[in-house]
Amino acid sequence: GAVVSQHPSWVICKSGTSVKIECRSLDFQATTMFWYRQFPKQSLMLMATSNEGSKATYEQGVEKDKFLINHASLTLSTLTVTSAHPEDSSFYICSARVPGLNTEAFFGQGTRLTVV
Amino acid sequence: AQRVTQPEKLLSVFKGAPVELKCNYSYSGSPELFWYVQYSRQRLQLLLRHISRESIKGFTADLNKGETSFHLKKPFAQEEDSAMYYCAPPSWGKLQFGAGTQVVVTP
């Protein structure tokens, strides 16, 4: 069945460095992927919609220069947290819908980012 | 803005008791809504979708156009139902969730 794979599952980085998170759709092509941030015991907050071959659409309040999204192929979207700071520490999740009408979304396992 | 809302952040029920998670929507017509579930330390996964009308793990949800609701129900809660539940919008829109509802089933 369809699977969305995220890598890495966890990462620790120093303040000021950049971190790239990959989201891959396995066994299906995803023209659209979504990136979320989740704080402990809270809902998923949509950060941006990643569109293959075009610019991502960011939600209000999300800095596009800080959270760079690239969706270069139909199976891969990447989120780069640039110049990371401790407040960027969070759980990041991606998802992708199977193309078609009324289709479900599949979610990655998430990436725990800790900025020290 | 078109969206789904879940008014309850936390539901605590006893094992064997009925449970109902509320979801209201602001879409017109008969939107094809979804329910997703996130068990502890697991990724989100589909629980059920409106269009299939299936009962998954004993849960059902009916679209009520008069009340613009898509409440999730289960007649007898089990401990393994403890999880975070999310009502989700139609697949043609961006996948933006509401607050979600944490369900805690106590023995």
GROMACS .gro file of C-alpha atoms in nm:
model
  223
    1GLY     CA    1   0.000   0.000   0.000
    2ALA     CA    2   0.087   0.366  -0.012
    3VAL     CA    3   0.348   0.482   0.236
    4VAL     CA    4   0.503   0.815   0.319
    5SER     CA    5   0.854   0.797   0.455
    6GLN     CA    6   1.028   1.076   0.642
    7HIS     CA    7   1.398   1.105   0.708
    8PRO     CA    8   1.557   1.150   0.952
    9SER     CA    9   1.336   1.040   1.240
   10TRP     CA   10   1.528   1.262   1.475
   11VAL     CA   11   1.806   1.515   1.445
   12ILE     CA   12   2.002   1.732   1.683
   13CYS     CA   13   2.174   2.040   1.547
   14LYS     CA   14   2.354   2.344   1.673
   15SER     CA   15   2.199   2.690   1.670
   16GLY     CA   16   2.265   2.870   1.347
   17THR     CA   17   2.296   2.561   1.131
   18SER     CA   18   2.047   2.435   0.876
   19VAL     CA   19   1.868   2.103   0.877
   20LYS     CA   20   1.700   1.926   0.588
   21ILE     CA   21   1.409   1.688   0.634
   22GLU     CA   22   1.300   1.461   0.351
   23CYS     CA   23   0.953   1.335   0.278
   24ARG     CA   24   0.908   1.062   0.020
   25SER     CA   25   0.595   0.903  -0.118
   26LEU     CA   26   0.650   0.535  -0.182
   27ASP     CA   27   0.444   0.349  -0.440
   28PHE     CA   28   0.256   0.659  -0.549
   29GLN     CA   29   0.319   1.000  -0.695
   30ALA     CA   30   0.223   1.303  -0.494
   31THR     CA   31   0.177   1.635  -0.668
   32THR     CA   32   0.095   1.789  -0.334
   33MET     CA   33   0.250   1.731   0.006
   34PHE     CA   34   0.183   1.903   0.333
   35TRP     CA   35   0.421   2.000   0.611
   36TYR     CA   36   0.314   2.029   0.971
   37ARG     CA   37   0.457   2.118   1.304
   38GLN     CA   38   0.329   1.949   1.616
   39PHE     CA   39   0.391   2.058   1.972
   40PRO     CA   40   0.347   1.810   2.258
   41LYS     CA   41  -0.013   1.710   2.313
   42GLN     CA   42  -0.130   1.955   2.051
   43SER     CA   43  -0.278   1.933   1.706
   44LEU     CA   44  -0.086   1.941   1.383
   45MET     CA   45  -0.028   2.295   1.266
   46LEU     CA   46  -0.016   2.323   0.889
   47MET     CA   47   0.296   2.511   0.786
   48ALA     CA   48   0.285   2.490   0.410
   49THR     CA   49   0.156   2.308   0.108
   50SER     CA   50   0.429   2.176  -0.116
   51ASN     CA   51   0.350   2.168  -0.487
   52GLU     CA   52   0.560   1.968  -0.730
   53GLY     CA   53   0.734   2.192  -0.977
   54SER     CA   54   0.616   2.518  -0.827
   55LYS     CA   55   0.653   2.731  -0.519
   56ALA     CA   56   0.516   2.615  -0.189
   57THR     CA   57   0.218   2.789  -0.035
   58TYR     CA   58   0.288   2.897   0.321
   59GLU     CA   59   0.036   2.949   0.596
   60GLN     CA   60   0.006   3.284   0.762
   61GLY     CA   61   0.278   3.342   1.014
   62VAL     CA   62   0.518   3.085   0.871
   63GLU     CA   63   0.843   3.237   0.748
   64LYS     CA   64   0.914   3.107   0.401
   65ASP     CA   65   1.279   3.211   0.416
   66LYS     CA   66   1.327   3.015   0.734
   67PHE     CA   67   1.140   2.704   0.631
   68LEU     CA   68   1.248   2.635   0.277
   69ILE     CA   69   1.041   2.381   0.089
   70ASN     CA   70   1.146   2.212  -0.231
   71HIS     CA   71   0.927   1.967  -0.419
   72ALA     CA   72   1.149   1.876  -0.709
   73SER     CA   73   0.993   1.544  -0.799
   74LEU     CA   74   0.660   1.367  -0.768
   75THR     CA   75   0.792   1.153  -0.485
   76LEU     CA   76   1.010   1.387  -0.283
   77SER     CA   77   0.956   1.706  -0.089
   78THR     CA   78   1.214   1.855   0.144
   79LEU     CA   79   1.184   2.099   0.430
   80THR     CA   80   1.497   2.288   0.527
   81VAL     CA   81   1.502   2.472   0.855
   82THR     CA   82   1.757   2.745   0.799
   83SER     CA   83   1.960   2.910   1.072
   84ALA     CA   84   1.788   2.698   1.331
   85HIS     CA   85   1.723   2.830   1.679
   86PRO     CA   86   1.611   2.646   1.993
   87GLU     CA   87   1.255   2.770   1.941
   88ASP     CA   88   1.247   2.574   1.616
   89SER     CA   89   1.277   2.253   1.815
   90SER     CA   90   0.963   2.059   1.744
   91PHE     CA   91   0.812   1.757   1.578
   92TYR     CA   92   0.772   1.801   1.203
   93ILE     CA   93   0.537   1.582   1.002
   94CYS     CA   94   0.469   1.554   0.631
   95SER     CA   95   0.177   1.403   0.449
   96ALA     CA   96   0.073   1.332   0.093
   97ARG     CA   97  -0.253   1.241  -0.069
   98VAL     CA   98  -0.290   0.966  -0.319
   99PRO     CA   99  -0.402   1.129  -0.644
  100GLY     CA  100  -0.768   1.094  -0.725
  101LEU     CA  101  -1.111   1.182  -0.596
  102ASN     CA  102  -1.186   1.158  -0.225
  103THR     CA  103  -0.858   0.995  -0.150
  104GLU     CA  104  -0.698   0.963   0.189
  105ALA     CA  105  -0.373   1.114   0.304
  106PHE     CA  106  -0.074   0.922   0.429
  107PHE     CA  107   0.158   1.057   0.691
  108GLY     CA  108   0.525   1.031   0.759
  109GLN     CA  109   0.648   0.906   1.092
  110GLY     CA  110   0.764   1.254   1.182
  111THR     CA  111   1.101   1.413   1.255
  112ARG     CA  112   1.199   1.524   1.602
  113LEU     CA  113   1.422   1.830   1.567
  114THR     CA  114   1.621   1.950   1.865
  115VAL     CA  115   1.827   2.264   1.830
  116VAL     CA  116   2.092   2.312   2.096
  117ALA     CA  117  -1.304   3.028   0.583
  118GLN     CA  118  -1.404   2.672   0.508
  119ARG     CA  119  -1.288   2.443   0.781
  120VAL     CA  120  -1.364   2.167   1.027
  121THR     CA  121  -1.380   2.235   1.398
  122GLN     CA  122  -1.359   2.004   1.694
  123PRO     CA  123  -1.492   2.176   2.005
  124GLU     CA  124  -1.367   1.922   2.257
  125LYS     CA  125  -0.996   1.899   2.330
  126LEU     CA  126  -1.027   1.613   2.575
  127LEU     CA  127  -1.278   1.335   2.626
  128SER     CA  128  -1.240   1.101   2.919
  129VAL     CA  129  -1.465   0.795   2.920
  130PHE     CA  130  -1.485   0.466   3.100
  131LYS     CA  131  -1.426   0.141   2.921
  132GLY     CA  132  -1.752   0.008   2.783
  133ALA     CA  133  -1.919   0.348   2.778
  134PRO     CA  134  -2.028   0.517   2.456
  135VAL     CA  135  -1.806   0.784   2.312
  136GLU     CA  136  -1.889   1.062   2.068
  137LEU     CA  137  -1.637   1.303   1.922
  138LYS     CA  138  -1.784   1.615   1.774
  139CYS     CA  139  -1.685   1.763   1.441
  140ASN     CA  140  -1.856   2.053   1.270
  141TYR     CA  141  -1.783   2.184   0.925
  142SER     CA  142  -1.843   2.494   0.721
  143TYR     CA  143  -1.840   2.348   0.370
  144SER     CA  144  -2.144   2.361   0.149
  145GLY     CA  145  -2.329   2.062   0.011
  146SER     CA  146  -2.222   1.715   0.118
  147PRO     CA  147  -1.848   1.735   0.184
  148GLU     CA  148  -1.652   1.414   0.185
  149LEU     CA  149  -1.494   1.434   0.528
  150PHE     CA  150  -1.250   1.204   0.703
  151TRP     CA  151  -1.149   1.100   1.051
  152TYR     CA  152  -0.784   1.030   1.126
  153VAL     CA  153  -0.637   0.883   1.443
  154GLN     CA  154  -0.297   0.911   1.605
  155TYR     CA  155  -0.213   0.646   1.861
  156SER     CA  156   0.068   0.706   2.105
  157ARG     CA  157   0.407   0.701   1.932
  158GLN     CA  158   0.250   0.617   1.596
  159ARG     CA  159   0.191   0.818   1.284
  160LEU     CA  160  -0.148   0.950   1.186
  161GLN     CA  161  -0.360   0.708   0.996
  162LEU     CA  162  -0.700   0.705   0.837
  163LEU     CA  163  -0.979   0.585   1.064
  164LEU     CA  164  -1.272   0.625   0.831
  165ARG     CA  165  -1.405   0.834   0.548
  166HIS     CA  166  -1.754   0.960   0.488
  167ILE     CA  167  -1.790   0.818   0.142
  168SER     CA  168  -1.727   0.458   0.240
  169ARG     CA  169  -1.979   0.451   0.523
  170GLU     CA  170  -1.775   0.172   0.677
  171SER     CA  171  -1.746   0.095   1.042
  172ILE     CA  172  -1.382   0.079   1.138
  173LYS     CA  173  -1.279  -0.052   1.481
  174GLY     CA  174  -1.641  -0.009   1.583
  175PHE     CA  175  -1.648   0.362   1.495
  176THR     CA  176  -1.905   0.520   1.269
  177ALA     CA  177  -1.966   0.873   1.151
  178ASP     CA  178  -2.264   1.018   0.973
  179LEU     CA  179  -2.280   1.344   0.787
  180ASN     CA  180  -2.563   1.557   0.920
  181LYS     CA  181  -2.620   1.835   0.671
  182GLY     CA  182  -2.879   2.005   0.889
  183GLU     CA  183  -2.635   2.040   1.175
  184THR     CA  184  -2.326   2.053   0.949
  185SER     CA  185  -2.169   1.786   1.164
  186PHE     CA  186  -1.969   1.468   1.117
  187HIS     CA  187  -1.953   1.330   1.468
  188LEU     CA  188  -1.758   1.013   1.537
  189LYS     CA  189  -1.926   0.754   1.754
  190LYS     CA  190  -1.855   0.423   1.916
  191PRO     CA  191  -2.108   0.245   2.137
  192PHE     CA  192  -1.856   0.075   2.366
  193ALA     CA  193  -1.517   0.236   2.416
  194GLN     CA  194  -1.212   0.017   2.462
  195GLU     CA  195  -0.882   0.105   2.626
  196GLU     CA  196  -0.706   0.074   2.292
  197ASP     CA  197  -0.923   0.358   2.161
  198SER     CA  198  -0.719   0.602   2.369
  199ALA     CA  199  -0.565   0.828   2.107
  200MET     CA  200  -0.582   1.164   1.938
  201TYR     CA  201  -0.858   1.196   1.681
  202TYR     CA  202  -0.873   1.447   1.399
  203CYS     CA  203  -1.162   1.538   1.178
  204ALA     CA  204  -1.032   1.624   0.833
  205PRO     CA  205  -1.160   1.829   0.539
  206PRO     CA  206  -1.243   1.705   0.188
  207SER     CA  207  -0.954   1.587  -0.023
  208TRP     CA  208  -0.987   1.876  -0.269
  209GLY     CA  209  -0.886   2.126  -0.001
  210LYS     CA  210  -0.568   2.178   0.190
  211LEU     CA  211  -0.524   1.929   0.468
  212GLN     CA  212  -0.567   2.158   0.763
  213PHE     CA  213  -0.679   2.003   1.086
  214GLY     CA  214  -0.871   2.144   1.375
  215ALA     CA  215  -0.761   2.118   1.733
  216GLY     CA  216  -0.817   1.745   1.752
  217THR     CA  217  -0.973   1.555   2.039
  218GLN     CA  218  -0.773   1.353   2.288
  219VAL     CA  219  -0.966   1.048   2.400
  220VAL     CA  220  -0.871   0.877   2.721
  221VAL     CA  221  -1.045   0.551   2.803
  222THR     CA  222  -1.005   0.442   3.161
  223PRO     CA  223  -1.070   0.089   3.285
   0.00000   0.00000   0.00000
